[in-house]
């Protein structure tokens, strides 16, 4: 990828720039916990967006996307927003840095990536984080802290791309470290690194390539359920609730609200249990918790779908250590913790059986927990 970028940079702009990269991400456990003030547990992966960048002494940004095979040119004022959606991520990052009192001047850039787009691995966060990290280094003496770079990416999505996302994706992309997952407290925004270095296991994503668009907004309905129960319990978010408290008010809740809150409360505990297990190097327990999360997402939170339940079942039957839906639900990927000696058999089974049943093959992504945003030295 680096060589391709360098060749195109040389052809388009002449000479060389500096290389930067940032990563896509997985979330091992901690789903639908962010808006309940709970924990998420992501890590950066070995799929990246990489860019070669060089200040050009003007007030214009000139950038070429290798994968989309398009060129964009734009100024740095609010009214200069480019029309291409991929370029808006980069423009947004520039604007958000400027809004925070940082400096951005014109630059030339060529970038490419291997984070699959729209598969739930957050290629957009990788793109934002790569440029946020680079512009902080090139124009701002790295004065912005890493967490601030993540916020710059998040605000870019909010203000320039129309996506009201949380902070997890950008956080993971920027702060990720090889061999570590990070437990992010979505209330305090404190985070801690935990070792994830499974010698005998590997992570495999199985992308169902289905996305069920539902008429009513299931996401908002889940949120409302959680808020109603929190209010009933007299707490700000379900982060502060436990099962005893929930059971005490069970009779006054609808069955649906009860199940939603039960999932959130149990999921919070599962993240903590997984952290303990990782400190012991106990990947069997990690896997067990992943299955429990899937079960909860499917039965209590009701955000699964037939295809994802099927993939989960195939994993279980093949002897995979842990498997669950990753992301908001209703389609997308399962994340699987698989013993290395079982990886090929599981992948074959998943592809064959899914294809037999649904008439198309799922996509497989092997991922390794890797570094997040960084400068690449030669
Ligand atoms: P994801 O879940 O992967 O983040 P999004 O829809 O949020 O999916 O972001 C995908 C968008 O990010 C693409 O439509 C494109 O605009 C931009 N993008 C991601 N990766 C690349 C890439 N390699 N080259 C150009 N643009 C990219
Ligand atoms: Mg995205």
XYZ file of C-alpha atoms and ligand atoms in Angstrom:
406
model
C 0.000 0.000 0.000
C 2.825 2.384 0.942
C 4.586 1.878 -2.382
C 1.419 2.500 -4.365
C 0.733 5.688 -2.427
C 4.327 6.872 -2.861
C 4.230 6.248 -6.601
C 0.999 8.174 -7.070
C 2.189 11.008 -4.819
C 5.363 11.322 -6.869
C 3.398 11.369 -10.141
C 0.797 13.897 -8.971
C 2.721 16.214 -6.739
C 6.392 15.347 -7.241
C 8.778 14.368 -4.440
C 7.780 12.892 -1.123
C 5.739 13.632 1.971
C 5.458 12.078 5.411
C 3.487 8.892 5.956
C 0.772 8.452 8.569
C -1.753 5.746 9.305
C -4.652 4.983 11.553
C -6.682 1.870 12.065
C -10.137 0.404 11.944
C -11.439 -1.138 15.129
C -13.310 -4.015 16.708
C -15.263 -3.991 19.954
C -14.764 -7.235 21.838
C -17.633 -6.736 24.256
C -19.817 -3.930 25.655
C -22.647 -3.340 23.209
C -25.385 -0.703 23.578
C -23.637 0.337 26.772
C -22.273 3.662 25.549
C -25.496 5.656 25.816
C -26.152 4.040 29.193
C -22.946 5.413 30.666
C -21.339 1.969 30.745
C -18.166 0.455 29.322
C -17.029 -0.487 25.852
C -13.978 -2.593 25.115
C -12.516 -1.851 21.676
C -9.122 -2.246 20.074
C -7.469 -1.039 16.866
C -6.867 -3.622 14.152
C -4.318 -4.353 11.458
C -6.479 -2.758 8.763
C -5.585 0.867 8.170
C -5.986 4.048 6.225
C -2.570 5.309 5.187
C -1.754 8.757 3.822
C 1.286 10.534 2.442
C 1.040 14.224 3.211
C 3.142 17.328 2.588
C 2.378 20.986 3.267
C 2.187 22.831 -0.071
C 2.640 26.461 1.027
C -0.804 27.535 -0.213
C -4.207 27.755 1.445
C -5.552 24.848 -0.602
C -5.822 21.182 0.198
C -5.258 18.855 -2.743
C -5.984 15.243 -2.057
C -6.277 12.060 -4.069
C -8.149 8.949 -2.938
C -6.483 5.867 -4.436
C -9.356 3.508 -3.650
C -12.107 5.726 -4.990
C -9.851 7.023 -7.753
C -10.943 10.610 -7.264
C -9.251 13.904 -6.682
C -10.561 16.741 -4.537
C -9.363 20.272 -3.983
C -10.726 22.619 -1.356
C -9.971 25.670 0.760
C -9.981 25.755 4.522
C -12.855 28.133 5.233
C -16.251 26.896 6.360
C -17.793 27.691 2.984
C -15.169 25.641 1.106
C -16.666 22.225 1.883
C -16.018 19.770 -0.958
C -18.870 17.877 -2.570
C -17.341 14.382 -2.505
C -18.421 12.619 0.652
C -15.015 11.000 1.245
C -13.331 14.427 1.072
C -15.743 15.871 3.634
C -14.140 13.651 6.299
C -10.799 15.315 5.618
C -12.263 18.804 5.296
C -14.159 18.241 8.559
C -11.000 17.281 10.379
C -9.261 20.452 9.121
C -12.202 22.595 10.231
C -12.494 20.982 13.646
C -8.789 21.546 14.298
C -9.112 25.198 13.261
C -12.229 25.643 15.438
C -10.226 24.401 18.417
C -7.568 27.041 17.858
C -5.211 24.781 15.952
C -3.486 25.542 12.685
C -4.021 23.925 9.332
C -2.475 25.190 6.110
C -2.657 23.870 2.592
C -1.280 20.401 1.943
C -1.077 17.722 -0.725
C -2.098 14.183 0.148
C -2.605 10.751 -1.354
C -4.313 8.077 0.726
C -5.504 4.481 0.513
C -6.816 1.887 2.899
C -7.785 -1.695 3.552
C -10.440 -1.175 6.219
C -13.576 -2.585 4.590
C -16.098 0.193 4.065
C -19.385 0.020 5.912
C -18.684 -3.428 7.398
C -18.734 -2.190 10.981
C -14.975 -1.778 11.299
C -15.167 1.988 11.164
C -13.255 2.936 8.061
C -14.530 6.487 8.530
C -12.934 6.759 11.967
C -9.674 5.422 10.529
C -9.781 8.103 7.841
C -10.499 10.934 10.278
C -7.945 9.725 12.794
C -5.223 9.374 10.183
C -5.630 12.984 9.065
C -6.221 14.352 12.575
C -3.006 12.712 13.763
C -1.070 13.891 10.713
C -2.248 17.515 10.832
C -1.523 17.643 14.550
C 2.020 16.519 13.817
C 2.615 18.625 10.691
C 1.067 21.929 11.753
C 0.519 21.879 15.518
C 3.642 20.417 17.174
C 1.370 17.656 18.479
C -0.279 20.059 20.906
C -3.588 18.175 20.804
C -3.794 15.199 23.135
C -4.780 11.893 21.604
C -8.208 11.953 23.154
C -8.774 15.397 21.658
C -7.900 13.986 18.239
C -10.624 11.392 18.732
C -13.082 14.176 19.558
C -12.020 16.022 16.419
C -12.960 12.907 14.437
C -16.256 12.534 16.256
C -17.183 16.193 15.676
C -16.278 15.752 12.021
C -18.891 13.004 11.710
C -21.457 15.119 13.592
C -20.888 18.391 11.799
C -19.733 17.451 8.297
C -20.964 13.918 7.604
C -24.360 13.812 9.282
C -23.536 10.876 11.572
C -24.317 11.347 15.267
C -21.828 8.766 16.481
C -20.384 8.190 19.928
C -16.685 8.497 20.717
C -15.712 4.806 20.728
C -14.665 4.379 17.090
C -12.407 7.413 16.915
C -11.051 6.718 20.381
C -10.103 3.163 19.418
C -8.634 4.266 16.114
C -6.462 6.961 17.697
C -5.488 5.358 21.016
C -5.241 1.706 19.988
C -2.078 -0.217 20.893
C -0.738 -3.474 19.585
C -1.642 -6.370 21.875
C -4.048 -4.302 23.963
C -7.745 -3.692 24.207
C -9.037 -0.632 25.971
C -11.813 -0.387 28.467
C -13.428 2.988 27.928
C -15.768 4.317 30.581
C -18.383 6.112 28.509
C -19.387 8.318 31.419
C -16.056 9.621 32.702
C -14.183 8.921 29.442
C -11.379 7.367 31.485
C -9.733 4.427 29.843
C -7.431 1.575 30.699
C -5.394 -0.835 28.594
C -5.763 -4.601 29.017
C -3.476 -7.204 27.466
C -4.960 -9.036 24.532
C -2.285 -11.362 23.251
C -3.877 -14.713 22.715
C -1.208 -17.107 21.491
C -3.593 -19.929 20.754
C -6.580 -17.924 19.537
C -7.366 -15.565 16.741
C -10.139 -13.076 15.975
C -12.257 -13.679 12.909
C -15.067 -11.442 11.726
C -17.809 -12.940 9.645
C -19.686 -10.294 7.708
C -23.200 -11.447 6.849
C -23.464 -8.665 4.272
C -27.059 -8.113 5.248
C -28.449 -4.926 6.724
C -32.074 -4.924 7.745
C -33.498 -1.430 7.532
C -36.366 -1.253 9.958
C -39.250 1.130 9.631
C -39.544 2.377 13.204
C -36.313 3.478 14.784
C -35.355 0.490 16.946
C -32.315 2.310 18.217
C -34.322 5.201 19.626
C -36.837 2.826 21.126
C -34.093 0.959 22.958
C -32.739 4.219 24.280
C -36.149 5.303 25.479
C -36.669 2.001 27.300
C -33.355 2.449 29.076
C -34.172 6.017 30.016
C -37.590 5.051 31.358
C -36.137 2.369 33.590
C -33.328 4.625 34.797
C -35.900 7.225 35.745
C -37.957 4.638 37.587
C -34.877 3.621 39.521
C -33.971 7.225 40.264
C -30.555 6.985 38.597
C -29.086 9.071 35.819
C -28.262 6.098 33.581
C -28.431 2.316 33.918
C -24.723 2.403 34.697
C -25.776 3.080 38.269
C -28.335 0.281 38.468
C -27.924 -3.349 39.519
C -30.060 -6.449 39.100
C -31.458 -6.301 42.644
C -32.759 -2.791 42.071
C -34.199 -3.786 38.724
C -35.951 -6.849 40.131
C -37.437 -4.696 42.877
C -39.329 -2.590 40.332
C -40.004 -5.382 37.862
C -43.757 -5.411 38.437
C -44.082 -1.752 37.503
C -42.225 -2.116 34.185
C -43.395 -3.419 30.868
C -41.861 -6.767 30.014
C -40.011 -5.102 27.163
C -38.457 -2.363 29.287
C -37.441 -4.947 31.870
C -35.641 -7.071 29.290
C -33.837 -4.083 27.776
C -32.595 -2.910 31.161
C -31.630 -6.431 32.206
C -29.390 -6.716 29.157
C -27.668 -3.392 29.824
C -27.025 -4.188 33.473
C -25.690 -7.645 32.676
C -23.563 -6.346 29.820
C -21.859 -3.833 32.092
C -20.844 -6.665 34.392
C -19.703 -8.820 31.479
C -17.204 -6.186 30.369
C -15.732 -6.108 33.854
C -15.613 -9.916 33.945
C -13.815 -10.012 30.592
C -11.211 -7.549 31.894
C -10.556 -9.804 34.889
C -10.363 -12.848 32.643
C -7.849 -11.153 30.343
C -5.661 -10.238 33.280
C -5.547 -13.997 34.005
C -5.031 -14.871 30.331
C -8.286 -16.840 30.554
C -9.615 -16.712 26.993
C -12.161 -19.485 27.558
C -14.046 -17.217 29.977
C -13.756 -14.322 27.521
C -15.391 -16.512 24.897
C -18.156 -17.612 27.241
C -19.011 -13.983 27.953
C -19.139 -13.234 24.234
C -21.758 -15.960 23.776
C -23.722 -14.535 26.706
C -23.665 -11.117 25.075
C -25.010 -12.575 21.867
C -27.775 -14.323 23.726
C -28.679 -11.087 25.510
C -28.591 -9.011 22.331
C -30.772 -11.570 20.608
C -33.326 -12.455 23.299
C -33.465 -9.476 25.651
C -32.326 -6.483 23.620
C -33.773 -7.955 20.447
C -31.374 -6.383 17.975
C -30.231 -9.561 16.257
C -31.625 -11.088 13.085
C -31.970 -14.552 11.634
C -28.686 -14.427 9.730
C -26.627 -13.356 12.741
C -28.246 -15.917 15.011
C -27.439 -18.506 12.372
C -23.766 -17.493 12.241
C -23.655 -17.603 16.030
C -25.105 -21.108 15.965
C -22.571 -22.268 13.367
C -19.786 -20.925 15.587
C -21.155 -22.778 18.596
C -21.557 -26.022 16.702
C -18.033 -25.791 15.294
C -16.582 -25.362 18.773
C -15.596 -21.703 18.438
C -14.591 -20.242 21.823
C -16.661 -17.054 21.641
C -19.006 -15.436 19.142
C -21.386 -12.528 19.111
C -22.924 -9.790 17.025
C -20.622 -6.804 16.787
C -22.141 -3.366 16.470
C -25.668 -2.043 16.714
C -27.321 -5.141 15.283
C -29.860 -6.068 12.594
C -27.034 -7.165 10.306
C -23.315 -6.696 9.825
C -20.646 -8.878 11.398
C -20.193 -11.425 14.106
C -16.905 -11.286 15.986
C -15.435 -14.668 16.818
C -12.678 -15.750 19.170
C -11.399 -18.927 17.550
C -8.680 -21.391 18.486
C -6.053 -21.112 15.778
C -6.253 -24.804 14.935
C -9.982 -24.411 14.324
C -9.872 -21.237 12.244
C -9.890 -22.822 8.775
C -12.602 -25.311 9.588
C -14.812 -22.618 11.110
C -14.374 -20.289 8.153
C -15.159 -23.094 5.686
C -18.252 -24.117 7.643
C -19.493 -20.551 8.022
C -19.115 -19.799 4.318
C -20.612 -23.076 3.142
C -23.564 -23.235 5.498
C -24.443 -19.554 5.235
C -24.302 -19.698 1.471
C -26.498 -22.799 1.421
C -29.114 -21.091 3.524
C -29.046 -17.480 2.363
C -27.707 -17.723 -1.165
C -24.635 -15.569 -0.749
C -21.281 -15.959 0.944
C -20.359 -14.003 4.053
C -17.073 -12.111 3.966
C -14.293 -13.139 6.305
C -11.885 -10.699 7.962
C -9.025 -11.988 10.074
C -7.938 -9.262 12.456
C -5.010 -8.735 14.802
C -5.102 -6.117 17.553
C -2.617 -3.476 16.456
C -1.486 0.124 16.844
C -3.811 3.055 16.223
C -2.843 6.440 14.791
C 0.858 6.832 14.096
C 3.557 8.284 11.943
C 5.265 5.736 9.735
C 9.013 6.082 9.605
C 10.893 4.665 6.654
P -17.717 2.512 8.314
O -18.622 1.686 9.150
O -16.725 1.670 7.574
O -17.094 3.619 9.076
P -19.052 4.693 7.044
O -20.194 4.736 6.123
O -19.153 5.366 8.355
O -18.649 3.148 7.200
O -17.782 5.321 6.339
C -17.428 4.943 5.041
C -17.029 6.181 4.256
O -15.713 6.609 4.665
C -16.908 5.908 2.784
O -18.148 6.056 2.135
C -15.899 6.958 2.350
O -16.511 8.217 2.194
C -14.970 7.027 3.549
N -13.853 6.065 3.371
C -13.571 5.000 4.142
N -12.503 4.326 3.688
C -12.092 4.971 2.593
C -11.040 4.769 1.627
N -10.196 3.729 1.742
N -10.937 5.657 0.643
C -11.777 6.693 0.513
N -12.785 6.934 1.354
C -12.955 6.095 2.385
Mg -18.244 5.082 10.119
